[in-house]
PDB file of C-alpha atoms in Angstrom:
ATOM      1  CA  UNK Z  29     -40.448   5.249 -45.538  1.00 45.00           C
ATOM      2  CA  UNK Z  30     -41.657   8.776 -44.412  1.00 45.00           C
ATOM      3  CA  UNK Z  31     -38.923  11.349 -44.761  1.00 45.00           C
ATOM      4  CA  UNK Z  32     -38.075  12.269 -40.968  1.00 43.00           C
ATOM      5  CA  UNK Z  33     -37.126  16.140 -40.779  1.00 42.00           C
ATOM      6  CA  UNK Z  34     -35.743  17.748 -37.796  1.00 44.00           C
ATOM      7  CA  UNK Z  35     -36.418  20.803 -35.305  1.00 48.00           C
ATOM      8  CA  UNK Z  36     -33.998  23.105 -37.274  1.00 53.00           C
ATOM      9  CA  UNK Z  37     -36.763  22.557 -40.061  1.00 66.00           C
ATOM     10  CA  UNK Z  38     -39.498  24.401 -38.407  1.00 82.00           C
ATOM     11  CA  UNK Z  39     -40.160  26.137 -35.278  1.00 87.00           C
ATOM     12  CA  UNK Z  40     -42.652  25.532 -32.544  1.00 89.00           C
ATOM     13  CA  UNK Z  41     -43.796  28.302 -30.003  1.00 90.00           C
ATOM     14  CA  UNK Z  42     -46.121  27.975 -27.382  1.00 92.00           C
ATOM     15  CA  UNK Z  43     -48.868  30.370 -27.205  1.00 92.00           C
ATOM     16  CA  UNK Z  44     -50.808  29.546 -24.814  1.00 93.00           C
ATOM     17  CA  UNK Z  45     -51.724  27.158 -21.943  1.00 93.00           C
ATOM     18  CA  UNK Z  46     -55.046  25.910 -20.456  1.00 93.00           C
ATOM     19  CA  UNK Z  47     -55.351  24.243 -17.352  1.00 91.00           C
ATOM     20  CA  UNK Z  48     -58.524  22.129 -15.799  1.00 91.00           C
ATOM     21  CA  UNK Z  49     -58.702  20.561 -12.981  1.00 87.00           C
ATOM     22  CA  UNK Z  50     -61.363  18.407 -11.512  1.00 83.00           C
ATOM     23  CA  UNK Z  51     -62.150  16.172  -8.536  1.00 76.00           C
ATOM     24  CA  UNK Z  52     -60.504  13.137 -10.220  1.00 76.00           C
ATOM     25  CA  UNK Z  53     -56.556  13.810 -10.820  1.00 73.00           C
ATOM     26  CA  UNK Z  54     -57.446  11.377 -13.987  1.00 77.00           C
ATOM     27  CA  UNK Z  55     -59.557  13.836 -15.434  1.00 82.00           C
ATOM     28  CA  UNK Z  56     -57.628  16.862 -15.181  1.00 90.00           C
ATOM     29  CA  UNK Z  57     -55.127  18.431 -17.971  1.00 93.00           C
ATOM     30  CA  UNK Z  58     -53.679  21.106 -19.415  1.00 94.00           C
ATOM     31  CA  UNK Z  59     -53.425  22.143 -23.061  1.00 94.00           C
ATOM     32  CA  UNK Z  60     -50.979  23.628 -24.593  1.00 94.00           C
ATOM     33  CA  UNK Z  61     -51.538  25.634 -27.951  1.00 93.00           C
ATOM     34  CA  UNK Z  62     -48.715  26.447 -29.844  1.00 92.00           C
ATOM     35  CA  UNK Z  63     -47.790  28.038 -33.004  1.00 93.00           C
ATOM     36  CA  UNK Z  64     -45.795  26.546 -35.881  1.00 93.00           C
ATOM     37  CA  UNK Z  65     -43.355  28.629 -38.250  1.00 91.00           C
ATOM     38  CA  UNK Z  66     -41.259  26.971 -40.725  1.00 90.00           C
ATOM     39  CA  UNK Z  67     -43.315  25.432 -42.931  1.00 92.00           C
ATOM     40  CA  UNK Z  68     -46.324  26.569 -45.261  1.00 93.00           C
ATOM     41  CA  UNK Z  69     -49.832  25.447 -43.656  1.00 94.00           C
ATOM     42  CA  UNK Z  70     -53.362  25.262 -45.751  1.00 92.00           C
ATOM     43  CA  UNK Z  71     -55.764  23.286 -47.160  1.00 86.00           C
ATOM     44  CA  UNK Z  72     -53.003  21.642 -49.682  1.00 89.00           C
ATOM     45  CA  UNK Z  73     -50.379  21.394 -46.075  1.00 95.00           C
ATOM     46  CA  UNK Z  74     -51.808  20.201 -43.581  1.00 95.00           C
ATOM     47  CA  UNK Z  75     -50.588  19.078 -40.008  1.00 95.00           C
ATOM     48  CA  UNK Z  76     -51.218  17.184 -36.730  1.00 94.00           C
ATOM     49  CA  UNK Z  77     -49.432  15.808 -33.694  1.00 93.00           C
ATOM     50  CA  UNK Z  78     -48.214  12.116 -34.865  1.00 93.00           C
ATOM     51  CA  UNK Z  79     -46.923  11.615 -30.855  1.00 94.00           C
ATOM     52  CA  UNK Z  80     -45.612  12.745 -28.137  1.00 95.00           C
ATOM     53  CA  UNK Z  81     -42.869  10.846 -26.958  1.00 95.00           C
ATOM     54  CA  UNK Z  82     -41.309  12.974 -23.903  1.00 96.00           C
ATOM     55  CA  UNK Z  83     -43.582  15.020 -21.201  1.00 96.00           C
ATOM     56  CA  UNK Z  84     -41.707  15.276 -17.932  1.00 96.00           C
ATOM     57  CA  UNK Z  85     -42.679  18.241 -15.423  1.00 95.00           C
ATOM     58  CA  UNK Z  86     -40.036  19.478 -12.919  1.00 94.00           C
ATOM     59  CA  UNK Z  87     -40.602  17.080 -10.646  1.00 94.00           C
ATOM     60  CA  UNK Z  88     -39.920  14.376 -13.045  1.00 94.00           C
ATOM     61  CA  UNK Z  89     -43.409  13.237 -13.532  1.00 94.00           C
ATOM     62  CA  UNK Z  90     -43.996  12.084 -16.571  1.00 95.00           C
ATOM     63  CA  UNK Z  91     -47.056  13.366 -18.365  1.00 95.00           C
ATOM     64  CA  UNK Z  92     -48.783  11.456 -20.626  1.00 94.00           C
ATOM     65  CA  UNK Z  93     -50.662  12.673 -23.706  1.00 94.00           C
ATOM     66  CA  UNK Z  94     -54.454  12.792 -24.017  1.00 92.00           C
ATOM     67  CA  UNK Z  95     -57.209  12.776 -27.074  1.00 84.00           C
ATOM     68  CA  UNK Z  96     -58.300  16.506 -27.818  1.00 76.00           C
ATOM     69  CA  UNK Z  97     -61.990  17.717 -27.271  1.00 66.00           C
ATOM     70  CA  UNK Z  98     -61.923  17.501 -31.375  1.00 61.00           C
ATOM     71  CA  UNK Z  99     -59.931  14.767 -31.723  1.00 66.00           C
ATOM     72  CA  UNK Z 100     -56.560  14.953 -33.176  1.00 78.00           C
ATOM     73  CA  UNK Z 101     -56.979  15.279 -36.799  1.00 87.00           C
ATOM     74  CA  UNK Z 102     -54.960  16.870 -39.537  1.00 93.00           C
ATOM     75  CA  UNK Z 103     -55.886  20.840 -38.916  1.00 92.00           C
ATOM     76  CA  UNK Z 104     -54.915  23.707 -41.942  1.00 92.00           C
ATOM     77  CA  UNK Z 105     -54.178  25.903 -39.174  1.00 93.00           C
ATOM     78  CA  UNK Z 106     -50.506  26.534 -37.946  1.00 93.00           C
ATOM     79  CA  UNK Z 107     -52.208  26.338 -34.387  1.00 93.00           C
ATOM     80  CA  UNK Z 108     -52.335  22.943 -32.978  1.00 92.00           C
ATOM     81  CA  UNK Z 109     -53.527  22.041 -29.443  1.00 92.00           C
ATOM     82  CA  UNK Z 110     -51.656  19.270 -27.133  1.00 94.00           C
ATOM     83  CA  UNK Z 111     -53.220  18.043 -24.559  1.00 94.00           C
ATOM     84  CA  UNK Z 112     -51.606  16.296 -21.339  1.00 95.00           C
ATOM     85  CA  UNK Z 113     -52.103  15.049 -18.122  1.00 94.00           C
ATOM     86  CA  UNK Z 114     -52.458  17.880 -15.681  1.00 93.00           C
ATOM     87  CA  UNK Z 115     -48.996  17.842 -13.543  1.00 92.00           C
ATOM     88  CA  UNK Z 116     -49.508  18.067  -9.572  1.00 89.00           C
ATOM     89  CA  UNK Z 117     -50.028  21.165  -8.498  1.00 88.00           C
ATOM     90  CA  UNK Z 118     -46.423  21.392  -6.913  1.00 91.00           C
ATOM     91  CA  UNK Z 119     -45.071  21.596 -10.516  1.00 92.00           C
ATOM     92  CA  UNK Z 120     -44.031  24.920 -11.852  1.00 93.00           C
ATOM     93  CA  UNK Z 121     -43.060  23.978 -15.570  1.00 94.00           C
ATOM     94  CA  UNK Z 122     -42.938  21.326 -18.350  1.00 94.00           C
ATOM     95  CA  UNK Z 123     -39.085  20.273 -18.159  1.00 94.00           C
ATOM     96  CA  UNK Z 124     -39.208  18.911 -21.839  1.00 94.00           C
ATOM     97  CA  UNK Z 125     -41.691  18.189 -24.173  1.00 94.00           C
ATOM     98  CA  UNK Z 126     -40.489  16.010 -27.454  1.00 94.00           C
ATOM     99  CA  UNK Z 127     -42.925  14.689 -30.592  1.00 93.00           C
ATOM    100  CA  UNK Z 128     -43.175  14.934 -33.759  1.00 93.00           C
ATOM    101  CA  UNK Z 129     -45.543  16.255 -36.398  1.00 94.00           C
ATOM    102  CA  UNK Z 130     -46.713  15.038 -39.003  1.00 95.00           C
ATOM    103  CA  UNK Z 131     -46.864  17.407 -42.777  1.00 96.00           C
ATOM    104  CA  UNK Z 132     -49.310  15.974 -45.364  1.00 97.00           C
ATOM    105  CA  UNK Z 133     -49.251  17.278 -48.621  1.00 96.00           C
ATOM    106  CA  UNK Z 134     -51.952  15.744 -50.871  1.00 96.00           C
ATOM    107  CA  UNK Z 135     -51.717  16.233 -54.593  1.00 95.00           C
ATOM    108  CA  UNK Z 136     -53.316  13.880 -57.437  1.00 95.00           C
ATOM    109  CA  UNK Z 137     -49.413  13.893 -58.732  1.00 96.00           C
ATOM    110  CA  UNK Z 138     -47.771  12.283 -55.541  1.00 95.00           C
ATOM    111  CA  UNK Z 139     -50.754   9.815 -55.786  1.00 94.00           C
ATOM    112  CA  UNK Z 140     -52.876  10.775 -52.348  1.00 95.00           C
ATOM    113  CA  UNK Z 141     -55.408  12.699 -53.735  1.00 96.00           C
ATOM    114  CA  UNK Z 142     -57.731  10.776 -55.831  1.00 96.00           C
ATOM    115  CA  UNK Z 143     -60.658  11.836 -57.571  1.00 96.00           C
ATOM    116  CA  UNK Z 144     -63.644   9.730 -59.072  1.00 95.00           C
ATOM    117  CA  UNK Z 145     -66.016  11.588 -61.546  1.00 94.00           C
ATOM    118  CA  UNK Z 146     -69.169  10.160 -62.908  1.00 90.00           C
ATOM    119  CA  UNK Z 147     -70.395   9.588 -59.428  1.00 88.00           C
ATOM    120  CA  UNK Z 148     -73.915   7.929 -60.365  1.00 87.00           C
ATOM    121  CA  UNK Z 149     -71.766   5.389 -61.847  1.00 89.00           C
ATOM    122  CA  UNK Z 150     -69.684   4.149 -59.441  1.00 88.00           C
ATOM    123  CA  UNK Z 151     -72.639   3.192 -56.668  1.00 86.00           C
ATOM    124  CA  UNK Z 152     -71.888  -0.555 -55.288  1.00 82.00           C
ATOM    125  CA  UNK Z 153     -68.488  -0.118 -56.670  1.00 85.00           C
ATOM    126  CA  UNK Z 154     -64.674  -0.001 -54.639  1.00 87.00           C
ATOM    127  CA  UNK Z 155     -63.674   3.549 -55.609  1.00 92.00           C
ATOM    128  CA  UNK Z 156     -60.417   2.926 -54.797  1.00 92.00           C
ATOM    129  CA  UNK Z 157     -60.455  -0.520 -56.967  1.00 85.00           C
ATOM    130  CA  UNK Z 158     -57.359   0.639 -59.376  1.00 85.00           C
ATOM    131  CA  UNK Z 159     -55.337   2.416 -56.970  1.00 88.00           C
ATOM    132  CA  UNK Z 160     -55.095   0.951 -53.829  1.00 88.00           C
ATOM    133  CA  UNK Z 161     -55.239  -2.749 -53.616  1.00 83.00           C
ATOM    134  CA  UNK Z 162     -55.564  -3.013 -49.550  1.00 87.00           C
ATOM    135  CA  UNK Z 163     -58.362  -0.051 -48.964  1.00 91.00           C
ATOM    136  CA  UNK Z 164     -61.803  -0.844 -49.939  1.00 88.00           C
ATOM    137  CA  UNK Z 165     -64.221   2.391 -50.190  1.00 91.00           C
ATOM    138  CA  UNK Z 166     -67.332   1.061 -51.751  1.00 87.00           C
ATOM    139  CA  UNK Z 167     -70.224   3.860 -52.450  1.00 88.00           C
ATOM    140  CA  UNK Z 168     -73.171   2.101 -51.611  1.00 83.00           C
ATOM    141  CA  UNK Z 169     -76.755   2.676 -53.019  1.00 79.00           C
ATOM    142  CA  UNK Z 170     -78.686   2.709 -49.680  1.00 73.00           C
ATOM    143  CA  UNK Z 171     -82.132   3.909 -51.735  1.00 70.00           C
ATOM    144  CA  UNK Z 172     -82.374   1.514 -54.527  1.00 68.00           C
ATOM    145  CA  UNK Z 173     -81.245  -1.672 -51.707  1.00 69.00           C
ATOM    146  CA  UNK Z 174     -83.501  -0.337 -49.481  1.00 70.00           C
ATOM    147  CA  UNK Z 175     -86.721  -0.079 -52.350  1.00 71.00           C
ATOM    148  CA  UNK Z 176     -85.289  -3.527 -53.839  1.00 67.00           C
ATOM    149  CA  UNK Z 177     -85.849  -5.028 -50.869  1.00 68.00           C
ATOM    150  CA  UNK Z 178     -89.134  -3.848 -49.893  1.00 71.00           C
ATOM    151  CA  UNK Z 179     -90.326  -4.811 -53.429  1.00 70.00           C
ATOM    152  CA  UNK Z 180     -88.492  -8.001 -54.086  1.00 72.00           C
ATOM    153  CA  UNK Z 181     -86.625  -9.278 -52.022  1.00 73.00           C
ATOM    154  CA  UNK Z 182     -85.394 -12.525 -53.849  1.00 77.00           C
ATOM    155  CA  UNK Z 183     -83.767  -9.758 -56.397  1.00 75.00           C
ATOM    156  CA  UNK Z 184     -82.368  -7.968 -53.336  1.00 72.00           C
ATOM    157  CA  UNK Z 185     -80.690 -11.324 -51.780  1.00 75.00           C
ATOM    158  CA  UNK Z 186     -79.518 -11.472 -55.607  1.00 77.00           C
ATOM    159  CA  UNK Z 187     -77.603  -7.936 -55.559  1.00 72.00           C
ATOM    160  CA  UNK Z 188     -75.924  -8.634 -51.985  1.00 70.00           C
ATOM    161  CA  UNK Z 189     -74.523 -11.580 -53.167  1.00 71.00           C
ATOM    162  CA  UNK Z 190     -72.956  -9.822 -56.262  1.00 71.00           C
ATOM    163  CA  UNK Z 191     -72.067  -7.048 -53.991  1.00 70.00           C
ATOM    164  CA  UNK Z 192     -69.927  -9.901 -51.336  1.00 67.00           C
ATOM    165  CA  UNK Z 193     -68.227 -11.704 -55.335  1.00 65.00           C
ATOM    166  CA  UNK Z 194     -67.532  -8.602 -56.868  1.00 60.00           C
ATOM    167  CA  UNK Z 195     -65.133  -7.489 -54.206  1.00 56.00           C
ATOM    168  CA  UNK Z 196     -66.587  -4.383 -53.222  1.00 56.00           C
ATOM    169  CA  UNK Z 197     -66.797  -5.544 -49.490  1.00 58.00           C
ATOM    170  CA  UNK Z 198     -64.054  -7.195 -47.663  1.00 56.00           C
ATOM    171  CA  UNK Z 199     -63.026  -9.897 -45.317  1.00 52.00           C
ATOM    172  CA  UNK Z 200     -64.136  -8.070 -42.044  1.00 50.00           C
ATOM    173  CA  UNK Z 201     -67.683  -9.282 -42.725  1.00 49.00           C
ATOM    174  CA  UNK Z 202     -68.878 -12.366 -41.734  1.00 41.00           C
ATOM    175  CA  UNK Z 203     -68.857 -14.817 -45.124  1.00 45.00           C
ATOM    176  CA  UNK Z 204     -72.365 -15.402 -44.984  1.00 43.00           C
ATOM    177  CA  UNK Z 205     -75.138 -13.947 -46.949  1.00 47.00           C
ATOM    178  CA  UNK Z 206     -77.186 -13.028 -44.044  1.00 53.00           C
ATOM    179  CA  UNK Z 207     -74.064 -10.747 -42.311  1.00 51.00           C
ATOM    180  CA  UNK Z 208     -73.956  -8.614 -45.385  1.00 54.00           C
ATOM    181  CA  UNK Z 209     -77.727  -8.114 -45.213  1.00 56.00           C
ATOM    182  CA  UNK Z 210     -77.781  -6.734 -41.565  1.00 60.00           C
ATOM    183  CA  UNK Z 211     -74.650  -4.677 -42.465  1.00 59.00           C
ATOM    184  CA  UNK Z 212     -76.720  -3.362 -45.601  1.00 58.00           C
ATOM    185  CA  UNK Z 213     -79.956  -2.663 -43.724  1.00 58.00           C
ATOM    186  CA  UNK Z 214     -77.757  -0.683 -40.970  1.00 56.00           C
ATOM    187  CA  UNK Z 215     -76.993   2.348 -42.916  1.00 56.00           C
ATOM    188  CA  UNK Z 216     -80.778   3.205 -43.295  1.00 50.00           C
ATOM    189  CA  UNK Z 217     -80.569   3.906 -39.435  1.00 46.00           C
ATOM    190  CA  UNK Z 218     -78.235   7.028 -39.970  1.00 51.00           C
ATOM    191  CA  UNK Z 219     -77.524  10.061 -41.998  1.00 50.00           C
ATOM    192  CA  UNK Z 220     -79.599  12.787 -43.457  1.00 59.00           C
ATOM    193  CA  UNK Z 221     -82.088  12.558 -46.397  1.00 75.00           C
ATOM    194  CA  UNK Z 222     -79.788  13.483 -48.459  1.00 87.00           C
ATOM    195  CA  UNK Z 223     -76.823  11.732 -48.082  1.00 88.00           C
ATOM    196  CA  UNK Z 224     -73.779   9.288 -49.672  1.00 90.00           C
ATOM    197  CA  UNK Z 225     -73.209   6.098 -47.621  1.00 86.00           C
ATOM    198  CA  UNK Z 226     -69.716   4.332 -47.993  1.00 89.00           C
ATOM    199  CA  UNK Z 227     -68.143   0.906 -46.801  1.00 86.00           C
ATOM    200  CA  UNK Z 228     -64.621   1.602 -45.792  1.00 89.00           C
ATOM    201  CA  UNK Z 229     -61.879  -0.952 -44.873  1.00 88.00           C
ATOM    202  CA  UNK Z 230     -58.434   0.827 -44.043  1.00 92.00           C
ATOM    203  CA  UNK Z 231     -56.763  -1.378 -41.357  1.00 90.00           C
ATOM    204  CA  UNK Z 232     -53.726   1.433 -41.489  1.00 92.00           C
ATOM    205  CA  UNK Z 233     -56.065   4.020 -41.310  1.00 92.00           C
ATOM    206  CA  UNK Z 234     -54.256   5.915 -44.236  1.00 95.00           C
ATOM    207  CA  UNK Z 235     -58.098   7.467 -45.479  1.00 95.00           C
ATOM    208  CA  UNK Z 236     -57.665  11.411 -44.163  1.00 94.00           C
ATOM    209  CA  UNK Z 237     -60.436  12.828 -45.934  1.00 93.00           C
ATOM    210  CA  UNK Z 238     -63.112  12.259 -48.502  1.00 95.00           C
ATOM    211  CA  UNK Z 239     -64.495  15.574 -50.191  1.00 95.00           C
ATOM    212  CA  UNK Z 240     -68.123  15.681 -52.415  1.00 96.00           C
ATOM    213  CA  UNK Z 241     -68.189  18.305 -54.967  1.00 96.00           C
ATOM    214  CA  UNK Z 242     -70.866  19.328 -56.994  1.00 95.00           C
ATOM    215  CA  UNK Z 243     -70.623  20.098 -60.754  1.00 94.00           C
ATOM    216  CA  UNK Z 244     -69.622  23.712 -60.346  1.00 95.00           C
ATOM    217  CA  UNK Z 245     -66.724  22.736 -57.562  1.00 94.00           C
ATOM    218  CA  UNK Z 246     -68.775  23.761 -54.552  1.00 96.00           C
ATOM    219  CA  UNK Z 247     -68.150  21.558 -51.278  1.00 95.00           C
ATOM    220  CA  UNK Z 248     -71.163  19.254 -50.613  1.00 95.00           C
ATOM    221  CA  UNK Z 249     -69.937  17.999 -47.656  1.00 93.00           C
ATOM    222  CA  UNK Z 250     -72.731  18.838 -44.697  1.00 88.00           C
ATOM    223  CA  UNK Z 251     -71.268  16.563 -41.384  1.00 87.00           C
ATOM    224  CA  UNK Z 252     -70.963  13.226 -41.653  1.00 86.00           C
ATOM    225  CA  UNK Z 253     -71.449  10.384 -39.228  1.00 81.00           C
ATOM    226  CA  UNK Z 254     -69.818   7.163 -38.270  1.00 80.00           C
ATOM    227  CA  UNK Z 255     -70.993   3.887 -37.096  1.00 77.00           C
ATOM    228  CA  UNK Z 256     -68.083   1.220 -36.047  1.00 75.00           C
ATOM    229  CA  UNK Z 257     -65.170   1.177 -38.337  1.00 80.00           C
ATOM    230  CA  UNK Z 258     -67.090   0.176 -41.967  1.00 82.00           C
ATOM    231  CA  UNK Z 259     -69.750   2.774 -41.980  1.00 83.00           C
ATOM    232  CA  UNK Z 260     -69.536   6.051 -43.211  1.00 88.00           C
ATOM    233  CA  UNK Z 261     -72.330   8.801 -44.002  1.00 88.00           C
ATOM    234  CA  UNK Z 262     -71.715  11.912 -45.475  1.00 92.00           C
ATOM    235  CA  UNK Z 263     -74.594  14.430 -45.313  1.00 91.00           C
ATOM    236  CA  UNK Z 264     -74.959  16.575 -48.426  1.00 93.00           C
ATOM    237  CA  UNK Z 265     -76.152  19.918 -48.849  1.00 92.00           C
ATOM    238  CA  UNK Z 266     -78.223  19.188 -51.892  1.00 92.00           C
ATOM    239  CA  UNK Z 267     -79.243  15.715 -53.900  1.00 92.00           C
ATOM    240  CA  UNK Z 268     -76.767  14.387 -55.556  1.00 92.00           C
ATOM    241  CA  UNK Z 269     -76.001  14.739 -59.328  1.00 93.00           C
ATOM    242  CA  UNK Z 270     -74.216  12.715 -61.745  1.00 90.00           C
ATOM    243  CA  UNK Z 271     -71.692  15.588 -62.999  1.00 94.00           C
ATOM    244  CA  UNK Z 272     -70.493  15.512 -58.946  1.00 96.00           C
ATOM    245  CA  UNK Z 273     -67.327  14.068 -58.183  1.00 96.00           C
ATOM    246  CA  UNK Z 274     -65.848  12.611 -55.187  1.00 96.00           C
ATOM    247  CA  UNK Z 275     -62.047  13.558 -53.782  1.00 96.00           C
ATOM    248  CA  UNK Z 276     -60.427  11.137 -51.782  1.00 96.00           C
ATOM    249  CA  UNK Z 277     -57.406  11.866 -49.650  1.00 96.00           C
ATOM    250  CA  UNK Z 278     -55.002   8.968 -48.110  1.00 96.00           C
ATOM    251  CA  UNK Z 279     -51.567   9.103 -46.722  1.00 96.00           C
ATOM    252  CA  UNK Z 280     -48.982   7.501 -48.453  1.00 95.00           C
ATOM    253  CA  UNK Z 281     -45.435   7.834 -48.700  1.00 94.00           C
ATOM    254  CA  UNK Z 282     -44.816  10.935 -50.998  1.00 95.00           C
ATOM    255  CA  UNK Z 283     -46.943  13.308 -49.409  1.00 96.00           C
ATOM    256  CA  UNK Z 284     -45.773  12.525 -45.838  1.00 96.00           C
ATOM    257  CA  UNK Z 285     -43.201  14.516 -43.839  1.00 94.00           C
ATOM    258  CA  UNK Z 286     -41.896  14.273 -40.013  1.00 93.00           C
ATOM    259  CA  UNK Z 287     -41.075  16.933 -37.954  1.00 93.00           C
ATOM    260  CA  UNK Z 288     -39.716  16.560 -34.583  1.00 91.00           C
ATOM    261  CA  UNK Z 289     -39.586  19.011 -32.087  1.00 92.00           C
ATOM    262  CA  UNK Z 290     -38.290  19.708 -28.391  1.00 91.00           C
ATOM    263  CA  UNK Z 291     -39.166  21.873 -26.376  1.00 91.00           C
ATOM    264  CA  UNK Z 292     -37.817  22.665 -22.756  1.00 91.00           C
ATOM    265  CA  UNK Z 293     -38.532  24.518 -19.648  1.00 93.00           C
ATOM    266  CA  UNK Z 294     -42.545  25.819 -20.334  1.00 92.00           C
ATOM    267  CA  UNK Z 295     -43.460  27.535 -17.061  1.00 92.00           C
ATOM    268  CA  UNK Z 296     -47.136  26.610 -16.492  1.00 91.00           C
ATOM    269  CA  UNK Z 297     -49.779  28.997 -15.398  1.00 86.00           C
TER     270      UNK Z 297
END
């Protein structure tokens, strides 16, 4: 179970508050950003809203939380942004505002950061084969499928059935031969020339981050994009090597921490 903290642990502050309005009440919000002391935040500590559970204005309206412009992903800034419904214009302040945060602390010693070396070696492989038995991240080999099958493609049907025996994809394909082809022949609609292309299955959504490093430690990593929930393409700065390595982070029990907080009376602009 994650180890709950509480307010006394860390302090929240409000720095500063947006507000848009438009047309449609739907559309309109404010966020708040505020500032968290307490706790050390970097690239090794990082933080994000988990929920919001309370957001009542003066008037008693509840307020209810909405998806950030970015998203709401773990941030190594001690600034994080909460965005709510905007509160009718006859409201003067934010009565109470409750969550909690979440603190992740990845480390290979607690078990969430994991890295794989030898990176040529592992293509059409699970990554995560030996250390996590419910999240599949298979590197797939998008070139050599894609040249197989142009060149022969009773070889190619061969090395997608392999792929569907050995594991390395899961049970949210279809079982047939055909469904893994399509999902194969997908990835060479996305992503850069250069480029790593990855089948991911994480029903509990505990993957946070996956890092490419080149042999002298420099960051690879050049965007990424993401098609559905299986696909993922990270765009590389340069072609890959076999001295890279990948990092993978993922949430588990040891590096998590909760913090909740409560905050009352915020007078809105």
């Amino acid at each position: 179970m994650t180890k709950i903290c509480y307010s006394q642990d860390i302090n929240l502050f409000i720095k500063d508050i947006k507000e848009e309005r438009h047309l449609e009440q739907e559309d309109s919000f404010i966020e708040l950003t505020s500032i968290i002391k307490g706790i050390k935040v970097n690239n090794l500590n990082q933080v994000k809203i988990k929920e919001i559970t309370t957001a009542v204005d003066d008037n008693g309206n509840i307020l209810k939380k909405m998806e950030s412009f970015f998203g709401d992903d773990y941030s190594s800034s001690n600034q994080l942004k909460i965005k709510l419904e905007a509160p009718s214009r006859k409201s003067s302040k934010i009565s109470s505002l409750e969550g909690v945060i979440k603190y992740f602390s990845p480390s290979e010693s607690n078990g969430s950061k994991i890295i794989i070396t030898n990176l040529l070696d592992n293509y059409n492989k699970n990554l995560l084969r030996k250390k996590h038995s419910d999240i599949k991240l298979t590197l797939i080999d998008k070139e050599a499928l894609q040249k197989l099958k142009e060149e022969d493609e009773k070889e190619y049907n061969k090395q997608i059935e392999k792929l569907k025996k050995e594991g390395g994809l899961g049970e949210e394909l279809a079982e047939t031969v055909g469904a893994f082809k399509q999902f194969f022949e997908g990835f060479s609609n996305f992503g850069s020339k250069e480029s790593l292309s990855f089948y991911i299955e994480d029903k509990k959504d505990e993957i946070v981050e996956i890092f490419i490093y080149n042999g002298e430690g420099k960051k690879m990593n050049y965007g990424s994009s993401r098609m559905g929930k299986n696909k993922l393409t990270i765009n590389l700065r340069e072609k890959v090597a076999s001295n890279w390595k990948i990092e993978v982070l993922i949430e588990n029990e040891k590096s998590l921490k909760e913090y909740k907080f409560n905050l009352i009376n915020i007078i809105l602009p």
